[in-house]
Structures are given as structure tokens and as C-alpha cells.
């Protein structure tokens, strides 16, 4: 036997075996409990590195465990293969996006198979293939029929030199990534999906998602952004237009001294067109709109704006207030136009100070005397005259108080005034109480080639005409030229020119393609019936598999992808395709893989390739290290020493089992499953024999590993427990091997020797079974070496015997805030974490800490637990 186990030979052997047997192919089985486990499918951008693999290894380990637990597991894989990178690669490498994508998928699949990932490849979904994206188009048409898909003007990034629309990723420091020209903002007719129709339900149903991380639900809640307030209609001076604003502070309406408008607002450019303000406003908008939304609204970001030369009229005071475009206003909030009250909003205060705009105080602190101060701002500022001005404010007063300078509402408590002013506005027809959402409709138009064509035709006679379902899919033309200028589809006459389905006259196709988030908003359902040709999926099979029981992916997808998938599920339910309200029961967000202090990525040059690790150490070593080095929800620091350590452990297990077979030749072939059934009997607590102690450790390990995987995803502590069992076996094997054995035919001696072998063999079989989800290749081989038939993945997961793990117990006192509240018994070798967990779950303790936050828990080993509440 060589120094190291032959991992290359073993891994190829078992990967070939799994493939030939179609071992991971699954079908609906009403006799078995289903489990749908899914990782977020990858974008095929090239070869995978170990940073990517963490996600898949977590999913595969859990899948293998669940199969052994008796579940009928759906575990598919696909590729989110449309998108801008493929189009850019086509231009850079002078190849077609389809070819580039095919090669990337081929490379990635080989790497995934090399890692031993047990996907049902018969269910493969590739979103750039017509048999998938035809259903994107089908869904779009259904949405269009129901008014959920519509077209309107929206701002886009425009490169005047390349004459093309740019994605945000293609804009670098306000310039085109290709020619470095200054990017402009233009309004363009684009397609939207009406996600706002489901805003209320999307927010409400977050409460149903008990298996989701709280931070993800909070992020979605904030993104949807429900606010209860007042809608107020300001008139635009010298126009019949109305400017609706949304405010949660109607009590400050008498203090409005200016208005701010989001740079993205369609009126921003319209109101300055042809005026002396156009150039300055346009340049400001072009600069601001390209900034990150979070940077723009950060508290420490300098507040900037430009006067647009127009005024709004406050319905309560009839005063004219100047209108600005400002960097801190987002289109998503309210109506995209905000009334500014600098005396009572710090952001507005800073803006007013900078641009010398009047500040009018309308709320004063309680117990203050009423006073109205006036003063004159710079006469050059765009403001109306004669308005009281607060000259003594050092900062905005934002708390409740007493109304002042507010006509008939002066003297009221400001909280009371909110309702009274809203009622007054409603009586006058100037406003109303309303609920607003920050969520905006989803812009899905993309002016590029590599995406799903939007199935719409434009006819001069018939107008907008949907493509008939029988004509789907509308396929992308293969013969296309990528010049870098404009949308390639617009230049393809064979694609653009067509006949109107209604009048048969000349018509043209829509050249926008869909946002790739459309592809990923329902792909999980296609896996349930990828061969179905009548609809996007077979409702019968959907009813069996959906919803996804466990979804695994990065926290970066907390908002866009997960929110869109939830929206699609609800909309498709209303069409009649689903019976469910939510697509994912449980969500797990894994941490990043970090190397040299930074997230592992090609751009940082710190990647560790899959091929590099598997060629040097094998897939099982890579898997074991990824799962052992850190809890999966935490970031993992890549460590060459850690990889070496995982490799050494697998070699130790290999040698242990091979040496055991050599030292203890079996009298008969080992039988799978005997390990657990034979471990019965009463525990011994006084000077237990090595075999008896080994039985106890074996069953304790089964319990620990099962609970760590099933309840907590604590793969690292599960592996640690297996390592401890291996140490215990090694100790017993060493002791047994050192005992001299005579060559006599002494029956008692032979019986004793067989008993030793049986106990150790039972423990060894348990190690191989427990380790198999983590390191499947080596465990398949060891299972066979032990005389069992393959495959270990089709064997039952071991169950522990509670009687076998009883050991000496000690009494632990539990205090809550220093007072004795309960006592518990725990095994003498319990860890601090185990004692803490048992103490917190004690029924008496739970009564005393109910409704209180826990500040800290102090565990004094073998003595007491002190729980300190907030």
C-alpha cells in the first residue's frame, strides 16, 4: 500500500459507476417523502474556482445525507446562460455568444462532476436554449394579457459615440467602457413588469417565510418600503400639470420652501427642454444618475442640486416654491418629487443652507413661546418674498412639538395636526391619506442581443401586436454582427422585418430582449418537468415537488432575484399554474471564501482552481476542507495547511481500515447495517472495557453528526465528531493488535477475538457511513473493501440507540440574573456549548427569560450556568 490513498483512481472509478447506473436520477414517488434541494444556478462565465464550489459542496453533502435518510430528493443543476458578459466576450474574442456559452458550460460541468456533485443531469436547464426561453415569452404574453406587462418611457445610459445603450456595468466613472466618451441619460420607451401590483402581498407573506434568515426578510421589507402618509397635489406654475408628492409629515406642509425632484424623474428633462437651464440640468443629471444609489443617499454625502427654472404652488399657502433636481432624491421613494421643509428635515436643512433657500419653522419644541421670526435671504436665490424665515436654527428640529406659522392649525400638537391637515386636504380635494411603496415596477428591457427576445410586433395599422403562442419561440438570429455600436438585433433585417399576425401587412419586431432576472424567476419549476412541451411546467409534477424545501445561495441575491422569484410565483399562481404562494420554504446563505484577506475572485488574482486542488489532493479532500474549516454561514479563510490537514485525515481513515482488514481477517463478509443493530445492551459506567466505551462513542457520534447536519448545518462540528470516533477506533485497534494470540484452537480465545473484531467493525462501518456525504468517493471504496455491495449512498443512515450512550452524569445549577432557577443533569464530558444549549431549553428557565433579551451566558464547567438578561 502506498503512502497516500489512490484518490485519482478511486474518484474516476466511482464517478463512472454513478454515471453508468444513473444513480442520481429521480422521479415522483408518492410512497416516499419528497425533498427539493436547490442551489442558485450559476452564470457560465468560464471555469469554476473553489470560491464557487463552496455553495455546491454544501448542497451536495446535504442531498447525500437526505437520500440516506429515506427522502426522495430532487437535486438538479442548470445554467443561467443569457447575459452581457457573453456578448462582450463575443466582441473581444470574435466568436458567437452561443459558442462561448457552450464552451463555458462544458468546462463547468466537467468540474462539477469532478467534485462528485450528485446532480440529476437528466433535468439540465440552460436558459439560452430556445426550448427554455420560449416559456419566458409565453409567460410574458400571459402577463401582457393581464396588464402586468406594459411599456413606458424610462431613462437609460447612452453613449453618443457608440450610438448604443449601456448597462450600468458598462459605465466606468461616467464614461463608456469601450470608447471612454461621456455617458448621457436619455428617455426611451421600455417594457416593465408590474411587480407593484403584488407589493402588499410580497410584504405580508414575508411572515410566512419562517425558514428564511431574518436579515434577508428585513432587506426585502425595506426594499418594498411600505409607508403610510399623505398624497398632496402641488400645481406647476404656468401649466395645467399637477405635481403629486408623498409625505409622512403633513404637519410640516406650511414650512415648504422648495421642492426636489429625482434626476431619474421623466419630468426633470421635459421641464427644462429648450430653456436656458437645459444644459446645466442635463450635465448634472448625467453625472448624478450614474452614481450608486446608496452612495447618493448616504448621510455624509454632500447634498447637491440645480434649479430648473420652474415653480410649484403650495395648495395650503398658495406660495410659489422653486423646484430643484437633487442628488439625494430617488425615484423609488414616493412619487420621485419631494416637498422640502429645511426647518424640520436635516437633509433639506443642509441643502437650503448651501443654496441660500429660506428656512421657515412651523413646529417648535413643547413649552416654547410662539414666535415668528422673519428675515431676508439672498435676493438672488429663486424664492418668493414675504415668508417668515427662521434665522436662529443651527440644525433642523425633527421632533414632535407645537404647531406655529400654520394658519388655523397653529397651537396644535404636531402629531394631532397630521390627521387634521390630511382631513382638510381631503375636504378641499388637494390630497388624501394613502399607502405608498418604495418598490417600483420592474424594467425588463435590455437593448442587447444575448437575451430572450420580447415577443411583440409593431404594425402601423394594428399597433402593438403580441406574437401568437403557436409562433413561439421567437428565436434569436444566429447570423449576427457585433460591431459594438447599437443593438445588434436592430441591424438584422431578417429578424426585424416580419408580417403582422393580424392584418398580414408589413411590420417590425421588438428588438429589446428581456432582463436575465426573468430567466431565473421561475427556472426552479422547469426542473420539475424539463421535458414538458405544453406549458412551462407540468402542474401535476409541480404539485409533487414544489415548493423548494431548501434553497442555497449568496446573500447578494437577497433582494433582486429572490423578490422577482416570489413575484413570479404569485403571478403564475393567479394564472392557474401554481397552487403555492411562495417558491422557497427555507433559505440558506453561505459565506464567502476568502484568500489573502479578500474575497476569492479572478479580478483579485487570488483564486484556487478546482483542477489544481483535485489533481493534487482529490475532490474528497477539497470537499472535506470546505466543510470543516468554517461553519457554512460564515466566511471561510482558504488555508493550504487546512487542505493538507484534511488530506492527512482521509489517509488516516484509509490506513486504519486497510490495516484493520490485514490484522483482523474477517471470518465472513461484513454485512451492511449490522453495525447499528448489534449495538444493544445496557451501558457500563464502571471501568468499561475498551469495546464497551467504543460502542458508547459510536452511538454518541451518530447522534451528534445527525443533529449537526439535520438541525444546524454544522458540518464542521459533525466532521470533528467523526474524527474523534476515528481516534477512538485507532486506540482500540492498537490495543487489540498488541495482544499476543496463540495458534491454539482455544474456542474461548477465538470467540473473544471475534468479539473484538465485531465491535471495531461496527464502529468502522459507522465511520464510513457518517463520512460518506462529506467524502463520497473514498467512502464508496472503503465500503467495498469492508465486503459490502455498492453503493453506500443507497444505504440507510445509521440510527443511534439511546441506551448505548448513557454515561455518568453530573448536576448543573442554573441561575438567571444570579438567582437559582433550575437544575439539569448532563453527561460528564459535555462541552460548554452543549450545557448552554440544554440550560436555555430547560422549561423552568424559559419561563424566567421569556420576553427578555439575553445579554450573556456564563458556563462554569461541571458546576453552574449563569444567564444574564438585558
XYZ file of C-alpha atoms in Angstrom, residues 39-60 75 77 79 104 107-109 111-112 115 117 119 552-554 556-557 590-595 598-604 606-611 613 622-623 626-627 632 636 638:
66
model
C -28.551 25.806 -5.202
C -28.811 29.057 -7.116
C -27.721 28.117 -10.611
C -24.505 29.695 -11.912
C -23.761 32.052 -14.762
C -21.398 30.169 -17.115
C -18.589 32.718 -17.184
C -15.699 30.294 -17.510
C -14.015 27.814 -15.210
C -15.063 27.487 -11.588
C -12.790 28.099 -8.624
C -13.051 26.915 -5.031
C -14.972 30.062 -4.056
C -17.815 28.890 -6.297
C -17.595 25.300 -5.103
C -18.492 26.015 -1.502
C -22.131 26.587 -2.452
C -22.352 23.296 -4.358
C -20.492 21.169 -1.808
C -22.843 22.319 0.965
C -25.837 21.363 -1.187
C -24.433 18.017 -2.295
C -31.297 17.830 -6.786
C -28.455 21.742 -11.949
C -27.014 27.378 -16.149
C -18.105 27.586 -20.578
C -15.945 23.264 -18.720
C -18.068 23.969 -15.653
C -19.997 20.725 -15.860
C -15.538 20.463 -12.897
C -18.804 19.874 -11.068
C -16.093 17.257 -7.446
C -21.667 16.526 -7.148
C -26.987 16.137 -9.653
C -28.937 27.741 -1.032
C -27.164 30.832 -2.337
C -25.347 34.075 -1.600
C -26.092 39.257 -2.609
C -29.261 37.848 -4.171
C -23.448 30.643 2.672
C -20.451 32.831 3.484
C -17.687 33.822 1.084
C -14.378 32.068 0.521
C -11.583 34.465 1.415
C -7.921 34.254 0.431
C -10.050 39.337 0.100
C -12.979 37.510 -1.454
C -11.709 34.847 -3.835
C -12.215 36.175 -7.384
C -10.490 36.291 -10.753
C -10.307 40.074 -10.676
C -8.269 39.963 -7.451
C -6.384 35.086 -5.660
C -8.359 32.129 -6.983
C -7.615 28.482 -6.298
C -8.771 26.425 -9.260
C -10.815 23.246 -8.921
C -8.384 21.383 -11.170
C -6.858 21.056 -5.858
C -11.401 19.688 -1.202
C -14.931 18.889 -0.028
C -14.566 23.425 2.641
C -16.989 21.888 5.146
C -21.079 27.364 6.176
C -14.063 30.711 5.057
C -8.586 29.482 2.448
